[in-house]
Short mmCIF file of C-alpha atoms and ligand atoms in Angstrom, two decimals:
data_model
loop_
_atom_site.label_atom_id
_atom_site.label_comp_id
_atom_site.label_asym_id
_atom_site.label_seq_id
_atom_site.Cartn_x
_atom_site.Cartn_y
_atom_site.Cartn_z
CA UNK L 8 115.56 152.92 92.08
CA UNK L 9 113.36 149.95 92.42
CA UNK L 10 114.81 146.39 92.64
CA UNK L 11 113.36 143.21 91.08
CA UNK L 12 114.54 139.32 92.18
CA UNK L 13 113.97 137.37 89.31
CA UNK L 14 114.04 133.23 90.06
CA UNK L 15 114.89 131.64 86.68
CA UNK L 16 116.16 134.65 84.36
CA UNK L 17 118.58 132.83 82.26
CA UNK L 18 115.89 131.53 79.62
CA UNK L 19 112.38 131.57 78.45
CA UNK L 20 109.74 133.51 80.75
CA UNK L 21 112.02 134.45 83.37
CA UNK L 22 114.87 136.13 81.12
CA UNK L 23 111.93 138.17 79.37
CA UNK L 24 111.12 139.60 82.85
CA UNK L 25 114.42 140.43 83.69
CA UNK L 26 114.88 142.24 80.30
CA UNK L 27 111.48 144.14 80.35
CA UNK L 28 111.68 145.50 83.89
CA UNK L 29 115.59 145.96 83.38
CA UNK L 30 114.02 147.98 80.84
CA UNK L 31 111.22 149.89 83.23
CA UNK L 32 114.14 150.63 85.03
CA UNK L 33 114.33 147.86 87.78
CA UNK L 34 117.83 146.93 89.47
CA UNK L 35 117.48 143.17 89.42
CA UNK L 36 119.07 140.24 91.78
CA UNK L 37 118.68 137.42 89.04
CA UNK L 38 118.71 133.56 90.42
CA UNK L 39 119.44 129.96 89.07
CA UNK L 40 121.80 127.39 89.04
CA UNK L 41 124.10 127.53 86.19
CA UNK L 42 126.47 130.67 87.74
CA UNK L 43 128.42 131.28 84.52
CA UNK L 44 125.35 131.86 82.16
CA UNK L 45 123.71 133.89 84.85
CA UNK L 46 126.85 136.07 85.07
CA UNK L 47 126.35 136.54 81.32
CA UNK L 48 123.16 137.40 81.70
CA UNK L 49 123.85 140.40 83.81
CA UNK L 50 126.67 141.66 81.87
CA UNK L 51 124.01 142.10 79.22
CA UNK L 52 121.41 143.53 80.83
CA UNK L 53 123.98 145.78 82.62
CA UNK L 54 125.23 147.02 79.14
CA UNK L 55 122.20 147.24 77.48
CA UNK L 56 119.78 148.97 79.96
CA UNK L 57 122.28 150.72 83.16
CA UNK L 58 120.95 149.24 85.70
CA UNK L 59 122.81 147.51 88.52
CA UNK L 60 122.92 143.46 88.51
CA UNK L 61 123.52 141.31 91.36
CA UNK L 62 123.89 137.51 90.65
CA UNK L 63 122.94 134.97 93.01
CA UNK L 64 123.51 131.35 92.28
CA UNK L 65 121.38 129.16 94.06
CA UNK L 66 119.72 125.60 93.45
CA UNK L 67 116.33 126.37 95.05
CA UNK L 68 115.93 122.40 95.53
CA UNK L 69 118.64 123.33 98.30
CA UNK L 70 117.18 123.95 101.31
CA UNK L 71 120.31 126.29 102.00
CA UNK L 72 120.60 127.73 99.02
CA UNK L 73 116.84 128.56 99.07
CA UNK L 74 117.47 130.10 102.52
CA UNK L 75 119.86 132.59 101.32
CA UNK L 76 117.39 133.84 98.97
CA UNK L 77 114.58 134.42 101.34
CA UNK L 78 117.55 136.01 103.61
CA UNK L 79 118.03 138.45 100.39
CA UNK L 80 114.40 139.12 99.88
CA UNK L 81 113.80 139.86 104.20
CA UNK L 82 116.99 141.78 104.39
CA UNK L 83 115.86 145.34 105.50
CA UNK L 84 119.33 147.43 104.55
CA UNK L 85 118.39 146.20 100.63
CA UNK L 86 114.99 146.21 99.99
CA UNK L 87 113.18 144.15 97.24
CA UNK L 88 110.46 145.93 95.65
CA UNK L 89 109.18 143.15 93.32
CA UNK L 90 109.36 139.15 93.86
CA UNK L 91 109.04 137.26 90.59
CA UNK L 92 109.25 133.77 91.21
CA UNK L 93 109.07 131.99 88.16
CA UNK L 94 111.94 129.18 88.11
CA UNK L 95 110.24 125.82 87.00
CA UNK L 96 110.56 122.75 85.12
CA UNK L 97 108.22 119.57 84.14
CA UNK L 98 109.05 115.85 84.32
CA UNK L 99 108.79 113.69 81.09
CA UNK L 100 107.51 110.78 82.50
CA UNK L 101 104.37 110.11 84.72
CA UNK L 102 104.15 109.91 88.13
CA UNK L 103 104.72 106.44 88.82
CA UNK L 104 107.42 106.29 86.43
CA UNK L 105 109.60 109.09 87.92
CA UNK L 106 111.41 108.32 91.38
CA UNK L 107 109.82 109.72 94.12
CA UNK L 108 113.42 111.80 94.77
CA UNK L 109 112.77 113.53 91.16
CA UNK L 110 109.03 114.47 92.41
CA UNK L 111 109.56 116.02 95.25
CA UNK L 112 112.28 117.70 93.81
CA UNK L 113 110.11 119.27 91.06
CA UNK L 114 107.51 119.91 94.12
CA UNK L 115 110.51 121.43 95.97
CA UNK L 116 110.66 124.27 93.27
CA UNK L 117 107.39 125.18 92.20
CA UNK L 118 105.69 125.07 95.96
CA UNK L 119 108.26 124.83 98.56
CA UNK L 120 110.21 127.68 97.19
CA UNK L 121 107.64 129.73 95.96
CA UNK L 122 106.25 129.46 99.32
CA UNK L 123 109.24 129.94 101.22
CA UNK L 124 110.25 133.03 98.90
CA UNK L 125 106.79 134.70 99.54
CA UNK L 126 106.98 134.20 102.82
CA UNK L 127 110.35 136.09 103.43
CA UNK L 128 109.22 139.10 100.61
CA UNK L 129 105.71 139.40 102.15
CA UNK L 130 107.14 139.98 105.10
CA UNK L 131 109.49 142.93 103.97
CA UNK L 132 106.91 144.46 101.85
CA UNK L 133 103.99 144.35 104.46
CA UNK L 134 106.10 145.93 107.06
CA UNK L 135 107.27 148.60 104.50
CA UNK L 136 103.64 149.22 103.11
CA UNK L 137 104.85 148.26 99.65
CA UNK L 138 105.49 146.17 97.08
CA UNK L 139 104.48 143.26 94.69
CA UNK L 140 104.98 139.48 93.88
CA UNK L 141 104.51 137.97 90.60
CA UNK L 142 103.88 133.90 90.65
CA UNK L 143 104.26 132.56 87.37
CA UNK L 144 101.78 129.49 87.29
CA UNK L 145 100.51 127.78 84.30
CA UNK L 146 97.05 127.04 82.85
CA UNK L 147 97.79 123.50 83.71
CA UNK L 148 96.54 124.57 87.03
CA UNK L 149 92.77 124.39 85.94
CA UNK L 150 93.23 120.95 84.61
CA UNK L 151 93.85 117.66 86.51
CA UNK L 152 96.85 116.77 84.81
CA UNK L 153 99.44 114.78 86.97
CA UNK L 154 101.75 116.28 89.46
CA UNK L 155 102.79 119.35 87.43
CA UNK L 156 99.37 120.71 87.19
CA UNK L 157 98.89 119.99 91.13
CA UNK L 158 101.74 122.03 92.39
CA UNK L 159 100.83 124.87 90.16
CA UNK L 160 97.00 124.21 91.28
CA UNK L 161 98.30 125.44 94.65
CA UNK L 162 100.25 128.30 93.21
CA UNK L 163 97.00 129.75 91.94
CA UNK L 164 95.18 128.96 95.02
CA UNK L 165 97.68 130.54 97.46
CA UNK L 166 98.41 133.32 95.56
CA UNK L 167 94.96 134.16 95.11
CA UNK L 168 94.18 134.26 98.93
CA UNK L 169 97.79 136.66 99.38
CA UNK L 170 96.71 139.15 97.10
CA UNK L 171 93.28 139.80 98.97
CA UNK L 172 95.06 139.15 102.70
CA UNK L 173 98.39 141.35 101.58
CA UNK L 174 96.29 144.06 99.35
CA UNK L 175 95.71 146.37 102.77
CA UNK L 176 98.87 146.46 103.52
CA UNK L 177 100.29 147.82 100.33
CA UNK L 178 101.40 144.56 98.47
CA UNK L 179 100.24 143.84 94.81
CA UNK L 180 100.49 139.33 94.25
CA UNK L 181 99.53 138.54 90.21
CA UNK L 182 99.58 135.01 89.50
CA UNK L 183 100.59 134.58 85.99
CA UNK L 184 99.12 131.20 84.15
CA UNK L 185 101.32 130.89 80.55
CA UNK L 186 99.77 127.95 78.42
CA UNK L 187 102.30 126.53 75.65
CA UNK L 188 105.03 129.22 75.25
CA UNK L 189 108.23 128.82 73.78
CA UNK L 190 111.36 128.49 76.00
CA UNK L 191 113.62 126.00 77.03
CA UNK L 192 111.28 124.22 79.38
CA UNK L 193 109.93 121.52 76.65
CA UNK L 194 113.03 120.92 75.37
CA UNK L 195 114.63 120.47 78.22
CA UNK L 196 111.69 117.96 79.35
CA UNK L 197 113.09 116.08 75.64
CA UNK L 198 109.20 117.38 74.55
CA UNK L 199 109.32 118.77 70.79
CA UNK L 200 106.97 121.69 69.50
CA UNK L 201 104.73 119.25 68.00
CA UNK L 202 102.99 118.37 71.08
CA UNK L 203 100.84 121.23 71.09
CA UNK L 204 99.33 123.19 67.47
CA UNK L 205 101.18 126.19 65.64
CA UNK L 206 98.14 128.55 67.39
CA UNK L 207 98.92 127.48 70.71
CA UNK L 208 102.29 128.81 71.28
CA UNK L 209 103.11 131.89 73.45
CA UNK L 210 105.87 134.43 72.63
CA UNK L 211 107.32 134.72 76.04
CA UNK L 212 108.10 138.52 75.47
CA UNK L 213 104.45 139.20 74.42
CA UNK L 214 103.12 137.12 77.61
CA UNK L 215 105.67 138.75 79.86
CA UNK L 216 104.84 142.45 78.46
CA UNK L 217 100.33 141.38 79.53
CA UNK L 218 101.70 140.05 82.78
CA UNK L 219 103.67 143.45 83.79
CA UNK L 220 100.41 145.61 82.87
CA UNK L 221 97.74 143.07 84.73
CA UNK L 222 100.24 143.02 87.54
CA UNK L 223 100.66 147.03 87.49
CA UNK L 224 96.59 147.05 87.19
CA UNK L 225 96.39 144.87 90.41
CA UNK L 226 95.27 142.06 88.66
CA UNK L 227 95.03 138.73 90.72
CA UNK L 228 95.11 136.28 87.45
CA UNK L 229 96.98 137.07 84.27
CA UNK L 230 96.02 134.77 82.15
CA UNK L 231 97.58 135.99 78.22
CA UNK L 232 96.02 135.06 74.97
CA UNK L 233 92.61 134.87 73.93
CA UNK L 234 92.94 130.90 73.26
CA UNK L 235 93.66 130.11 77.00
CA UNK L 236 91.27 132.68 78.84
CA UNK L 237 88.93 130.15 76.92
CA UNK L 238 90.44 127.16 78.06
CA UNK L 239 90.93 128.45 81.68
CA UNK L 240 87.11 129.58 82.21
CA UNK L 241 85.90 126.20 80.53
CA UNK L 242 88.08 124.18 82.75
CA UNK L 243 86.53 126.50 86.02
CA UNK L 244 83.29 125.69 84.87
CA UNK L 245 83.25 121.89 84.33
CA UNK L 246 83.98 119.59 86.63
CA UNK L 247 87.63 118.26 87.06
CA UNK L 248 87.05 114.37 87.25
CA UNK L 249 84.69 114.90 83.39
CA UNK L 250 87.89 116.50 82.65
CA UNK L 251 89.77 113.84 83.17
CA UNK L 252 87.67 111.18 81.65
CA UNK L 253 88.22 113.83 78.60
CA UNK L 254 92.19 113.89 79.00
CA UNK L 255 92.22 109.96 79.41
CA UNK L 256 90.79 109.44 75.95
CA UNK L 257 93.59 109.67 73.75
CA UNK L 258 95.64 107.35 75.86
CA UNK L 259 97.29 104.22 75.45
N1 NAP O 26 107.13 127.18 78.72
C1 NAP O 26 105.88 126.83 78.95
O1 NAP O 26 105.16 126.31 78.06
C2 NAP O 26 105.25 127.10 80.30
C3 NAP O 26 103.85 127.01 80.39
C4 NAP O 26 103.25 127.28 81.61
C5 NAP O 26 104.01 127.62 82.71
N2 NAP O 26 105.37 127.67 82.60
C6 NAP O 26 106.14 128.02 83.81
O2 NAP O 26 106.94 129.16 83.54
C7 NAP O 26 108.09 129.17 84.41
C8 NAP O 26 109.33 129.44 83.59
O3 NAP O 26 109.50 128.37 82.66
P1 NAP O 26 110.18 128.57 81.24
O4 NAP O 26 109.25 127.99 80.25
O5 NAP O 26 110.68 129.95 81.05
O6 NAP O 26 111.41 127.53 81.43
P2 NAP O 26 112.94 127.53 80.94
O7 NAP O 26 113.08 128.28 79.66
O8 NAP O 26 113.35 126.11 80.98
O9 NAP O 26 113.69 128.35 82.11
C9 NAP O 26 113.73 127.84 83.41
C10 NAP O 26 114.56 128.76 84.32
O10 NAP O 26 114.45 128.26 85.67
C11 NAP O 26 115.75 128.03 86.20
N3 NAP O 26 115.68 126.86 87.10
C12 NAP O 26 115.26 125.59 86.80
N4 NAP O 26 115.40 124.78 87.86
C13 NAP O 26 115.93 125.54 88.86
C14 NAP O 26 116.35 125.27 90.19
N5 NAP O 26 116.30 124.02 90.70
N6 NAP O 26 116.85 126.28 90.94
C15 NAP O 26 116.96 127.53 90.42
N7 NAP O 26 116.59 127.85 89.17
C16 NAP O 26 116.10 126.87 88.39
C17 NAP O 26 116.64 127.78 84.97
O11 NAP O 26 118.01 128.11 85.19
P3 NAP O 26 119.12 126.99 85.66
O12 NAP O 26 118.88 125.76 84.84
O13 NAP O 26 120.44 127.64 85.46
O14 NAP O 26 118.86 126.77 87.12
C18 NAP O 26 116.04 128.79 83.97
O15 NAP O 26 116.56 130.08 84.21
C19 NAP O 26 108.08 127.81 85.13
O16 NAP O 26 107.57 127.99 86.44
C20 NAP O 26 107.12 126.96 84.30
O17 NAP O 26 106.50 125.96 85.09
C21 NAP O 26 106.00 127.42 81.43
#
């Protein structure tokens, strides 16, 4: 039986992995904060798919909290086949009007963990010969939009380089870039729906169900939807401070 850690499986992209590779067959270790809804969470996908569950609360803006998940991913006697690290958020506000404590804590979670967490998996899978690491970015990596898009800008950049430096020895890293999909991560932000058109929305199962097949293909970007492989190879292709200039148009 393979096993799957999931970062962020209680809502939105991360709970559709946990259900579709609960599904494939995956034992999972699911992490977040909020213990009671991630208890929930297993109960269900222990019920509806037989698979074993393990729940590990953890804050990964907690430097020793984060350390007990790289300790689960590194541990030898219980081997993690797949890494998904996908727990994220976005900040309302713009730079200079967020503290620089509520920053580095969004930095903390989208590079310092998904650094850390590769780290301690690559590690396991390279000396094994196996295994694979999902990164779930964002398309807001190809544009130069604030800090959000700049953490995620080294997601794609880091994970592209592991997939070609890991690939000999057996491990598969997929960087996923979502554009709009919908989860709890604009509403939690206090963003509605209406900041982005009907078309743009993702399903999250949809984009999940692409991600596992690129992944399984040995894809190094997954980039679902027709609308943002457009956006994504525009955005390559012109240069990031005309971009900009673009962006800053509609501004107050
Ligand atoms: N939705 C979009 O439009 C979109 C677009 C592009 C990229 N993405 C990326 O997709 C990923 C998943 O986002 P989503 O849209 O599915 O968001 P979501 O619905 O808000 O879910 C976020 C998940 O991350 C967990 N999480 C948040 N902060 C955490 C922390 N400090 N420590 C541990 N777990 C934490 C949450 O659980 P707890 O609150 O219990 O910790 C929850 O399970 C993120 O990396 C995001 O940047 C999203």
């Amino acid at each position: 039986m393979s096993v799957a850690l999931v970062t962020g499986p209680t809502a939105g992209i991360g709970r559709s992995f946990a259900h579709q590779l609960a599904e494939q067959g995956y034992d999972l270790v699911l992490v977040a904060r909020d213990k009671e809804r991630l208890e929930a969470e297993a109960a269900e996908l222990r019920t509806a798919y037989g698979v074993a569950v393990e729940v590990l609360p953890a804050d990964l803006v907690d430097r020793a909290e984060l350390a007990t998940v790289a300790a689960r991913l590194s541990d030898p006697a219980r081997p993690v086949d797949l890494l998904v690290n996908n727990a994220g958020f976005g900040l309302k506000k713009r730079f200079l009007d967020n503290t620089v404590d509520e920053e580095q804590a969004m930095l903390d979670v989208l590079v310092t963990a998904v650094m850390r967490l590769s780290h301690a998996a690559l590690g396991a899978m390279s000396e094994r010969g196996s295994g694979g690491i999902i990164n779930v970015s964002s398309v807001a990596a190809f544009l130069p939009r604030g800090s959000y898009s700049a953490a995620k800008a080294y997601v794609n950049s880091f994970s592209e380089w592991a997939s070609r430096e890991y690939a000999p020895r057996g491990v598969t890293v997929t960087c996923l870039c979502p554009g709009f999909t919908k989860t709890e991560f604009h509403e939690r932000m206090q963003v509605g729906r209406g900041s982005a058109p009907d078309f743009m929305w993702l399903d999250a199962d949809e984009l999940v169900r692409t991600a596992l097949k690129d992944h399984a293909r040995g894809k190094v970007f997954s980039i679902p939807s027709p609308q943002y492989k457009v956006i994504s190879t525009a955005a390559r292709l012109i240069a990031g401070g005309v971009l900009q200039r673009f962006q800053g148009l509609g501004r107050k």
